[in-house]
Tab-separated table of C-alpha atoms and ligand atoms in Angstrom:
chain	number	residue	atom	x	y	z
A	152	MET	CA	15.799	-10.498	96.197
A	153	THR	CA	14.003	-10.530	99.271
A	154	HIS	CA	12.801	-7.536	101.593
A	155	SER	CA	12.856	-7.429	105.346
A	156	ILE	CA	10.163	-5.488	107.527
A	157	PRO	CA	11.168	-1.873	107.966
A	158	ASP	CA	13.143	-0.328	111.396
A	159	ALA	CA	10.015	0.945	113.103
A	160	SER	CA	12.131	2.933	115.576
A	161	ASP	CA	12.585	4.765	111.510
A	162	GLN	CA	11.054	7.594	110.568
A	163	SER	CA	11.634	7.418	106.844
A	164	ASN	CA	10.448	4.082	106.433
A	165	THR	CA	6.675	3.792	106.598
A	166	GLY	CA	7.402	5.845	103.296
A	167	GLN	CA	10.535	3.759	101.843
A	168	PHE	CA	8.760	1.130	102.461
A	169	ILE	CA	5.781	1.836	100.488
A	170	ASN	CA	8.005	3.553	97.290
A	171	THR	CA	10.210	0.604	97.085
A	172	ILE	CA	7.148	-2.423	98.051
A	173	SER	CA	4.035	-2.177	97.944
A	174	LYS	CA	3.805	0.382	94.502
A	175	PRO	CA	5.500	-0.823	92.287
A	176	TYR	CA	4.827	-4.805	93.210
A	177	THR	CA	0.377	-4.272	93.488
A	178	VAL	CA	-2.231	-3.797	91.671
A	179	THR	CA	-3.200	0.388	90.514
A	180	THR	CA	-7.636	-0.051	92.648
A	181	TYR	CA	-6.572	2.134	95.465
A	182	SER	CA	-5.694	5.148	96.614
A	183	ARG	CA	-4.657	5.236	100.390
A	184	PRO	CA	-2.469	7.322	102.096
A	185	ASN	CA	0.547	6.414	103.767
A	186	LEU	CA	0.157	4.850	106.505
A	187	ILE	CA	0.796	1.212	107.690
A	188	LEU	CA	-0.709	-0.903	110.172
A	189	THR	CA	1.262	-3.061	111.646
A	190	HIS	CA	-0.456	-4.157	114.626
A	191	GLY	CA	-4.219	-3.671	117.268
A	192	LYS	CA	-5.681	-3.911	120.928
A	193	GLY	CA	-9.612	-4.294	120.612
A	194	SER	CA	-10.605	-0.908	119.781
A	195	LEU	CA	-7.387	0.539	118.978
A	196	ILE	CA	-4.628	0.192	116.167
A	197	TYR	CA	-0.681	1.122	115.345
A	198	ASP	CA	0.932	2.465	112.855
A	199	LEU	CA	4.697	0.968	111.741
A	200	GLU	CA	6.136	4.520	113.888
A	201	ASN	CA	4.404	2.800	116.633
A	202	ARG	CA	1.866	5.873	116.477
A	203	GLU	CA	-1.822	4.764	117.732
A	204	TYR	CA	-5.297	5.687	116.438
A	205	ILE	CA	-8.704	5.397	117.172
A	206	ASP	CA	-10.888	2.993	115.708
A	207	PHE	CA	-13.791	4.014	114.222
A	208	TYR	CA	-13.990	1.849	111.163
A	209	SER	CA	-12.878	-1.926	112.715
A	210	GLY	CA	-12.267	-2.726	108.033
A	211	ILE	CA	-15.027	-1.100	107.085
A	212	ALA	CA	-17.462	-2.660	108.884
A	213	VAL	CA	-15.361	-6.461	109.953
A	214	THR	CA	-13.429	-6.174	113.342
A	215	CYS	CA	-16.527	-6.567	114.715
A	216	LEU	CA	-15.066	-7.563	118.258
A	217	GLY	CA	-11.599	-5.638	118.756
A	218	HIS	CA	-7.997	-5.937	117.055
A	219	SER	CA	-6.808	-9.169	118.410
A	220	HIS	CA	-9.492	-11.508	120.665
A	221	PRO	CA	-7.830	-13.749	122.841
A	222	GLU	CA	-9.955	-15.814	122.603
A	223	ILE	CA	-10.359	-15.181	118.649
A	224	THR	CA	-6.518	-15.722	119.197
A	225	LYS	CA	-6.720	-19.238	120.687
A	226	ILE	CA	-9.502	-20.398	118.311
A	227	VAL	CA	-7.067	-19.895	115.686
A	228	SER	CA	-4.549	-21.680	117.789
A	229	ASP	CA	-6.547	-24.225	117.821
A	230	GLN	CA	-8.036	-25.132	115.038
A	231	ALA	CA	-4.994	-24.878	113.427
A	232	SER	CA	-3.423	-27.216	114.913
A	233	LYS	CA	-6.358	-29.685	113.540
A	234	LEU	CA	-7.250	-29.005	110.530
A	235	MET	CA	-8.558	-25.664	108.856
A	236	HIS	CA	-9.588	-26.997	105.856
A	237	CYS	CA	-11.107	-30.093	103.435
A	238	SER	CA	-12.763	-28.643	101.508
A	239	ASN	CA	-16.578	-29.264	100.646
A	240	LEU	CA	-15.900	-33.567	99.929
A	241	PHE	CA	-16.690	-34.077	103.507
A	242	TYR	CA	-17.910	-32.934	105.969
A	243	ASN	CA	-15.979	-30.926	108.555
A	244	LEU	CA	-17.461	-30.326	112.509
A	245	PRO	CA	-17.124	-27.079	113.088
A	246	GLY	CA	-18.888	-26.665	109.128
A	247	GLY	CA	-22.668	-27.841	110.481
A	248	GLU	CA	-21.594	-26.082	113.888
A	249	LEU	CA	-21.971	-22.556	112.494
A	250	ALA	CA	-24.718	-23.588	110.417
A	251	ASN	CA	-26.802	-24.570	113.231
A	252	LYS	CA	-25.987	-21.746	115.395
A	253	LEU	CA	-27.046	-18.882	112.396
A	254	VAL	CA	-30.419	-20.808	111.625
A	255	GLU	CA	-30.917	-21.252	115.601
A	256	LYS	CA	-29.839	-17.521	116.310
A	257	THR	CA	-31.124	-15.855	113.108
A	258	LYS	CA	-34.860	-17.567	114.491
A	259	GLU	CA	-34.132	-16.392	118.932
A	260	SER	CA	-33.673	-12.947	117.595
A	261	GLY	CA	-36.477	-12.312	115.483
A	262	GLY	CA	-34.944	-12.515	112.238
A	263	LEU	CA	-35.938	-14.710	109.513
A	264	HIS	CA	-39.035	-16.855	110.725
A	265	ASN	CA	-38.105	-19.901	108.542
A	266	ALA	CA	-35.012	-19.704	108.098
A	267	GLN	CA	-33.235	-23.314	107.847
A	268	ARG	CA	-30.305	-23.598	105.473
A	269	VAL	CA	-26.917	-22.528	105.109
A	270	PHE	CA	-24.454	-22.304	102.088
A	271	LEU	CA	-20.901	-21.022	103.324
A	272	CYS	CA	-18.291	-19.129	101.887
A	273	ASN	CA	-15.665	-16.923	102.023
A	274	SER	CA	-16.894	-13.167	101.228
A	275	GLY	CA	-20.195	-10.853	100.692
A	276	THR	CA	-19.110	-10.893	97.326
A	277	GLU	CA	-19.848	-14.524	97.322
A	278	ALA	CA	-22.833	-14.542	99.430
A	279	ASN	CA	-25.017	-12.556	96.985
A	280	GLU	CA	-22.897	-14.673	93.899
A	281	ALA	CA	-24.492	-17.903	95.194
A	282	ALA	CA	-28.064	-15.720	96.280
A	283	LEU	CA	-27.749	-14.656	92.060
A	284	LYS	CA	-28.272	-17.494	91.678
A	285	PHE	CA	-29.924	-19.707	93.625
A	286	ALA	CA	-32.750	-17.548	92.538
A	287	ARG	CA	-32.212	-17.973	88.877
A	288	LYS	CA	-32.441	-21.162	89.673
A	289	TYR	CA	-35.754	-20.418	92.313
A	290	GLY	CA	-37.839	-18.516	89.342
A	291	LYS	CA	-36.531	-20.720	85.952
A	292	GLN	CA	-38.762	-24.208	88.299
A	293	PHE	CA	-41.404	-21.348	86.710
A	294	SER	CA	-39.641	-20.302	83.240
A	295	GLN	CA	-37.147	-19.730	81.441
A	296	ASP	CA	-37.808	-16.096	81.309
A	297	LYS	CA	-38.067	-15.980	85.056
A	298	ILE	CA	-34.353	-14.256	85.483
A	299	GLU	CA	-34.826	-10.840	85.508
A	300	ILE	CA	-33.278	-9.200	88.875
A	301	ILE	CA	-34.187	-5.516	90.558
A	302	THR	CA	-31.853	-3.662	92.325
A	303	PHE	CA	-31.417	-0.099	94.168
A	304	GLU	CA	-30.216	3.693	93.609
A	305	ASN	CA	-26.960	3.735	95.959
A	306	SER	CA	-27.012	0.013	96.624
A	307	PHE	CA	-24.143	-1.664	97.176
A	308	HIS	CA	-23.144	-5.623	96.833
A	309	GLY	CA	-19.249	-6.385	95.562
A	310	ARG	CA	-17.421	-6.592	92.488
A	311	SER	CA	-18.030	-9.519	90.855
A	312	MET	CA	-19.613	-10.277	87.215
A	313	GLY	CA	-23.200	-10.426	88.915
A	314	ALA	CA	-22.245	-9.057	91.974
A	315	LEU	CA	-21.077	-6.007	90.061
A	316	ALA	CA	-24.367	-6.295	87.485
A	317	VAL	CA	-26.772	-5.299	90.725
A	318	THR	CA	-24.388	-1.407	92.155
A	319	PRO	CA	-25.804	0.643	90.276
A	320	ASN	CA	-22.930	2.653	90.144
A	321	PRO	CA	-22.224	3.901	86.383
A	322	LYS	CA	-17.870	4.374	87.905
A	323	TYR	CA	-18.230	1.023	89.255
A	324	GLN	CA	-19.405	-0.394	86.421
A	325	GLN	CA	-19.310	1.709	83.014
A	326	PRO	CA	-15.410	-0.252	83.024
A	327	PHE	CA	-16.503	-4.020	82.328
A	328	ALA	CA	-19.962	-3.699	80.526
A	329	PRO	CA	-21.508	-5.392	79.414
A	330	LEU	CA	-22.457	-7.347	82.786
A	331	ILE	CA	-25.364	-9.461	83.484
A	332	PRO	CA	-28.523	-9.007	81.481
A	333	GLY	CA	-31.866	-8.642	82.980
A	334	VAL	CA	-30.897	-6.450	85.803
A	335	GLN	CA	-33.195	-3.351	86.801
A	336	VAL	CA	-32.897	-0.852	88.915
A	337	ALA	CA	-35.992	1.358	91.541
A	338	ASN	CA	-35.396	3.778	94.027
A	339	THR	CA	-36.324	2.486	97.520
A	340	LYS	CA	-39.008	5.743	98.288
A	341	ASP	CA	-40.761	5.059	95.624
A	342	ILE	CA	-42.237	1.149	96.576
A	343	SER	CA	-43.989	2.480	92.686
A	344	SER	CA	-41.239	2.268	90.941
A	345	VAL	CA	-40.614	-1.187	91.944
A	346	GLU	CA	-44.324	-1.867	90.943
A	347	LYS	CA	-42.739	-0.455	87.158
A	348	LEU	CA	-41.027	-3.200	87.134
A	349	ILE	CA	-40.987	-6.196	89.071
A	350	SER	CA	-43.694	-8.719	87.070
A	351	LYS	CA	-44.570	-13.252	88.226
A	352	GLU	CA	-43.413	-13.908	84.101
A	353	LYS	CA	-39.873	-11.992	84.621
A	354	THR	CA	-38.481	-10.731	88.083
A	355	CYS	CA	-37.210	-14.182	89.990
A	356	ALA	CA	-35.341	-11.835	92.492
A	357	VAL	CA	-35.631	-8.384	94.214
A	358	ILE	CA	-31.626	-7.483	96.195
A	359	ILE	CA	-32.240	-5.173	98.717
A	360	GLU	CA	-29.621	-3.323	101.717
A	361	PRO	CA	-31.617	-2.507	104.753
A	362	ILE	CA	-29.690	-0.136	105.827
A	363	GLN	CA	-27.224	1.343	102.622
A	364	GLY	CA	-23.468	0.946	103.753
A	365	GLU	CA	-21.521	2.141	100.951
A	366	GLY	CA	-23.856	4.107	99.570
A	367	GLY	CA	-24.216	6.741	102.726
A	368	ILE	CA	-26.554	4.931	105.341
A	369	ASN	CA	-29.587	5.427	104.731
A	370	THR	CA	-31.948	3.046	106.016
A	371	VAL	CA	-34.754	1.465	103.838
A	372	ASP	CA	-38.342	2.216	105.836
A	373	ALA	CA	-39.828	-0.163	107.887
A	374	GLU	CA	-42.843	0.281	104.971
A	375	PHE	CA	-41.609	0.768	102.092
A	376	LEU	CA	-39.987	-2.819	102.780
A	377	GLY	CA	-42.874	-4.724	104.817
A	378	GLN	CA	-44.393	-3.744	100.606
A	379	LEU	CA	-41.915	-4.798	98.705
A	380	ARG	CA	-42.047	-8.108	100.532
A	381	LYS	CA	-46.006	-8.541	99.294
A	382	LEU	CA	-45.164	-7.224	95.638
A	383	CYS	CA	-42.551	-10.072	95.901
A	384	THR	CA	-44.670	-12.984	97.090
A	385	ASP	CA	-46.958	-12.159	95.069
A	386	ASN	CA	-44.647	-12.282	92.209
A	387	ASN	CA	-44.026	-15.078	93.914
A	388	VAL	CA	-40.450	-13.572	93.536
A	389	VAL	CA	-36.647	-14.281	94.870
A	390	LEU	CA	-36.775	-11.364	98.727
A	391	ILE	CA	-33.064	-10.658	98.967
A	392	TYR	CA	-32.045	-9.697	102.156
A	393	ASP	CA	-27.748	-7.586	101.613
A	394	GLU	CA	-27.143	-7.587	105.847
A	395	ILE	CA	-23.577	-8.027	105.107
A	396	GLN	CA	-22.769	-4.951	106.903
A	397	CYS	CA	-26.019	-4.219	108.683
A	398	GLY	CA	-26.625	-7.656	109.711
A	399	LEU	CA	-24.129	-9.602	112.968
A	400	GLY	CA	-25.546	-6.639	115.712
A	401	ARG	CA	-24.804	-4.302	114.111
A	402	THR	CA	-27.898	-2.499	114.732
A	403	GLY	CA	-27.748	-3.836	118.652
A	404	LYS	CA	-29.511	-6.758	117.612
A	405	LEU	CA	-28.557	-10.283	115.407
A	406	TRP	CA	-29.453	-7.961	111.846
A	407	ALA	CA	-31.121	-5.290	111.023
A	408	HIS	CA	-34.299	-7.013	110.744
A	409	SER	CA	-35.271	-8.413	113.180
A	410	HIS	CA	-36.462	-5.461	113.992
A	411	LEU	CA	-39.347	-5.647	111.138
A	412	PRO	CA	-42.509	-7.770	111.995
A	413	GLU	CA	-42.619	-11.409	110.457
A	414	SER	CA	-44.981	-9.702	107.511
A	415	ALA	CA	-41.486	-8.110	106.132
A	416	HIS	CA	-39.370	-10.986	106.632
A	417	PRO	CA	-37.421	-12.137	103.419
A	418	ASP	CA	-36.332	-14.690	101.916
A	419	ILE	CA	-32.401	-15.678	101.465
A	420	VAL	CA	-29.963	-13.566	104.618
A	421	THR	CA	-25.854	-12.984	103.511
A	422	MET	CA	-23.826	-11.763	105.946
A	423	ALA	CA	-19.881	-11.652	105.594
A	424	LYS	CA	-17.823	-8.574	106.986
A	425	ALA	CA	-18.532	-8.948	110.700
A	426	LEU	CA	-18.916	-13.041	110.588
A	427	GLY	CA	-15.132	-13.965	110.655
A	428	ASN	CA	-14.483	-10.755	113.076
A	429	GLY	CA	-10.843	-10.577	110.241
A	430	PHE	CA	-10.967	-13.991	108.945
A	431	PRO	CA	-12.705	-13.859	105.271
A	432	ILE	CA	-15.464	-15.892	105.553
A	433	GLY	CA	-19.539	-15.236	103.754
A	434	ALA	CA	-22.661	-16.932	104.352
A	435	THR	CA	-25.677	-17.495	102.496
A	436	LEU	CA	-28.801	-18.651	104.760
A	437	ILE	CA	-31.670	-19.434	103.030
A	438	THR	CA	-35.250	-20.844	103.457
A	439	GLU	CA	-36.441	-24.480	102.799
A	440	GLN	CA	-37.723	-22.823	99.707
A	441	ILE	CA	-35.235	-22.205	97.590
A	442	GLU	CA	-33.512	-25.054	98.844
A	443	LYS	CA	-36.381	-27.178	96.977
A	444	ALA	CA	-34.798	-25.142	94.396
A	445	LEU	CA	-31.122	-26.421	94.618
A	446	SER	CA	-29.778	-29.310	93.724
A	447	VAL	CA	-25.954	-31.150	93.654
A	448	GLY	CA	-23.704	-30.231	91.480
A	449	ASP	CA	-26.111	-26.109	90.900
A	450	HIS	CA	-22.861	-24.367	93.001
A	451	GLY	CA	-20.115	-24.650	95.426
A	452	THR	CA	-16.917	-23.451	96.626
A	453	THR	CA	-13.178	-25.011	97.921
A	454	TYR	CA	-12.010	-23.321	100.492
A	455	GLY	CA	-16.426	-22.626	101.853
A	456	GLY	CA	-17.532	-23.806	105.589
A	457	ASN	CA	-13.755	-24.286	105.993
A	458	PRO	CA	-12.623	-25.501	109.843
A	459	LEU	CA	-11.317	-22.921	110.330
A	460	GLY	CA	-13.182	-20.127	109.083
A	461	SER	CA	-16.593	-21.752	110.635
A	462	ARG	CA	-14.958	-21.683	113.713
A	463	ILE	CA	-14.208	-18.695	114.262
A	464	GLY	CA	-17.748	-18.139	112.532
A	465	THR	CA	-19.424	-19.613	115.846
A	466	TYR	CA	-17.633	-18.474	118.841
A	467	VAL	CA	-18.540	-14.019	116.464
A	468	VAL	CA	-22.409	-15.304	117.027
A	469	ASP	CA	-21.845	-16.759	120.341
A	470	GLN	CA	-21.270	-13.493	121.370
A	471	ILE	CA	-22.895	-10.832	119.172
A	472	SER	CA	-26.166	-12.398	119.659
A	473	ASN	CA	-26.113	-12.169	123.554
A	474	ASP	CA	-28.325	-9.821	125.100
A	475	GLU	CA	-25.919	-8.506	127.331
A	476	PHE	CA	-23.598	-7.750	124.180
A	477	LEU	CA	-26.347	-6.302	122.559
A	478	GLU	CA	-27.579	-3.878	125.133
A	479	GLY	CA	-23.832	-2.639	124.840
A	480	VAL	CA	-24.262	-1.802	121.481
A	481	ASN	CA	-27.299	0.421	121.768
A	482	GLU	CA	-25.593	2.414	124.846
A	483	LYS	CA	-22.176	2.231	122.945
A	484	SER	CA	-25.642	3.928	119.856
A	485	ALA	CA	-26.498	6.201	121.943
A	486	LYS	CA	-22.849	7.832	123.094
A	487	PHE	CA	-22.831	8.158	119.466
A	488	ILE	CA	-25.226	9.230	118.763
A	489	ALA	CA	-25.101	12.332	121.265
A	490	GLY	CA	-21.754	13.423	120.474
A	491	LEU	CA	-22.724	13.526	116.006
A	492	THR	CA	-25.507	15.354	117.050
A	493	LYS	CA	-23.354	18.227	118.538
A	494	ILE	CA	-21.294	17.592	116.480
A	495	ALA	CA	-23.545	18.877	114.332
A	496	GLU	CA	-25.411	21.209	116.145
A	497	GLN	CA	-21.908	23.052	116.003
A	498	HIS	CA	-21.836	22.790	112.340
A	499	PRO	CA	-25.247	24.121	111.215
A	500	ASP	CA	-23.909	24.933	108.639
A	501	HIS	CA	-21.999	22.864	106.707
A	502	VAL	CA	-23.721	19.693	108.548
A	503	ILE	CA	-26.639	17.615	107.076
A	504	GLU	CA	-27.245	15.635	109.709
A	505	VAL	CA	-26.674	12.345	112.423
A	506	LYS	CA	-28.010	9.303	109.898
A	507	GLY	CA	-28.281	5.205	110.220
A	508	LYS	CA	-28.902	3.202	113.314
A	509	GLY	CA	-26.970	1.349	116.533
A	510	LEU	CA	-22.810	1.590	115.803
A	511	LEU	CA	-23.588	1.525	111.641
A	512	LEU	CA	-23.782	5.779	112.298
A	513	GLY	CA	-23.150	8.170	109.510
A	514	LEU	CA	-22.447	12.245	109.784
A	515	GLN	CA	-23.682	13.711	106.685
A	516	PHE	CA	-22.695	17.005	104.400
A	517	LYS	CA	-23.091	19.634	102.655
A	518	PRO	CA	-21.911	18.911	99.248
A	519	GLU	CA	-19.650	21.528	99.479
A	520	VAL	CA	-18.046	20.454	102.870
A	521	ASP	CA	-14.338	18.711	101.703
A	522	ILE	CA	-14.975	15.348	103.987
A	523	GLY	CA	-11.662	13.885	102.915
A	524	ALA	CA	-9.950	17.142	104.512
A	525	ILE	CA	-11.546	15.435	108.197
A	526	VAL	CA	-10.658	11.785	107.421
A	527	ALA	CA	-7.432	13.307	107.108
A	528	LYS	CA	-7.181	15.741	109.644
A	529	CYS	CA	-8.714	12.883	112.444
A	530	ARG	CA	-5.788	10.381	111.131
A	531	GLU	CA	-3.084	13.171	112.496
A	532	ASN	CA	-4.757	13.875	115.544
A	533	GLY	CA	-5.192	10.194	116.523
A	534	LEU	CA	-8.273	8.884	115.261
A	535	LEU	CA	-9.247	6.383	111.969
A	536	VAL	CA	-12.356	6.631	110.284
A	537	ILE	CA	-13.967	6.446	106.501
A	538	THR	CA	-16.540	8.032	104.361
A	539	ALA	CA	-19.850	6.892	102.424
A	540	GLY	CA	-21.425	8.235	99.182
A	541	MET	CA	-22.835	11.375	99.731
A	542	ASN	CA	-20.564	13.066	101.594
A	543	VAL	CA	-20.895	11.014	103.989
A	544	ILE	CA	-18.256	10.051	106.960
A	545	ARG	CA	-18.954	6.180	108.350
A	546	LEU	CA	-18.849	5.279	112.038
A	547	VAL	CA	-18.315	0.860	112.797
A	548	PRO	CA	-16.229	0.784	115.299
A	549	ALA	CA	-16.082	-2.438	117.013
A	550	LEU	CA	-19.433	-3.668	118.728
A	551	ASN	CA	-17.906	-3.805	121.938
A	552	ILE	CA	-16.070	-0.374	122.332
A	553	PRO	CA	-14.998	0.316	125.007
A	554	ASN	CA	-16.813	3.845	126.616
A	555	ASP	CA	-13.739	6.195	127.297
A	556	VAL	CA	-12.712	5.648	123.702
A	557	ILE	CA	-15.975	6.527	122.405
A	558	ASP	CA	-15.282	9.999	124.353
A	559	ARG	CA	-12.026	10.283	123.268
A	560	GLY	CA	-12.539	9.031	119.424
A	561	LEU	CA	-15.675	11.574	118.999
A	562	SER	CA	-13.467	14.461	120.722
A	563	ILE	CA	-11.211	13.384	117.910
A	564	LEU	CA	-13.540	13.869	115.531
A	565	ALA	CA	-15.643	17.671	116.819
A	566	GLU	CA	-11.153	18.937	116.537
A	567	SER	CA	-11.357	18.051	113.445
A	568	VAL	CA	-13.777	19.020	112.053
A	569	SER	CA	-14.435	22.078	113.650
A	570	GLU	CA	-10.372	23.053	112.395
A	571	VAL	CA	-11.644	21.716	108.530
A	572	CYS	CA	-15.155	23.604	109.299
A	573	LYS	CA	-14.012	27.071	110.012
B	806	PLP	C1	-18.383	-5.527	101.447
B	806	PLP	C2	-19.952	-4.838	101.200
B	806	PLP	C3	-20.082	-6.468	100.030
B	806	PLP	C4	-18.868	-7.047	98.471
B	806	PLP	O1	-18.466	-8.040	100.315
B	806	PLP	P1	-16.458	-8.517	100.048
B	806	PLP	O2	-16.650	-9.029	101.886
B	806	PLP	O3	-16.498	-7.198	100.166
B	806	PLP	O4	-16.838	-8.951	98.354
B	806	PLP	C5	-21.475	-6.768	99.693
B	806	PLP	N1	-22.406	-5.944	100.212
B	806	PLP	C6	-22.537	-5.073	101.771
B	806	PLP	C7	-24.085	-4.361	101.856
B	806	PLP	C8	-21.600	-3.839	102.348
B	806	PLP	O5	-20.829	-3.886	102.818
């Protein structure tokens, strides 16, 4: 039996499609509202019944240049008519260009000053998996026991067995234990928690998000990152910055760590989300020192670095590393922060604070506030927002969201918060 897409004019079709087609045939790993998204344009997105929503979540910080971006549509179509895939058994032009672009733009932006090589893959999880494997290989040059990894409370690095092992959330980990051994958990507010765990003999890597996304939009202090860098250097440990959510223009510079001095730079940067504006792609950027530990056959991927994804990634990196574009991100951020601060001031009994940087922002509510109800109210009122840990409403819009759309979205958010927080 085949099913066609239901007629959008029939108001009953959303529920019917979900209940007879989506739910019975999809694995039970997500809880979703009754909403089917069909198309988008810039920072507006539409459902099956043609209702319009303002998009403040961009597919979880992914569609950084907005939906159906004309230039990206053109690139997809053009590259699809030439060569979409050829595997890593051969070179291709866009894969090389993207690697080169990432290294050059990273250095120009004040990010990883000794960036040198790139491993291209297809998602954030894969980018972290590569980083962890590279760090293990680096450590093994010195000793077979140099295999331990330090991660942090409230962090998120992905759901594969390796990435999950460094994501210390019991809800995600417990059903799948045992995970890889030798992972220890430190606290981003207390450098002595790292000092107690790190050792030259046993530790091969430290992995950290400079701004925690899923965990609640928690900015790690620049001073802490500097101290962490020093501890890693002193103990010959690979420092990995997971910039999958906070990187690629989101904080108003190319990388969240572009705001930091060289003395706080990592050895590896991982990225994904915004890199493909919705096309699945990820990358692991490393220094020559890490590269030296690698040999042919150590790691691989069939799809990684494919010409289609790489051409899109090259275009995205070009756009978001542009100074004028980043200036726009900072202006839009100020507008968001002003609007969110006003909401916080109007609801002192419900809101704790406005968090984050650039366009990676959070409105943190007191634990007793039902933020799920606020998200649902926003949706009813025509605005899509998502949550993060610590009872935070997360705002991660497209980096080029128009100012009038910001204003409209913020007033829906204010109204929805008022409806729930009476
Ligand atoms: C989303 C995310 C990941 C996982 O990326 P996927 O593309 O979902 O595999 C890892 N780390 C951080 C910080 C993320 O935000």
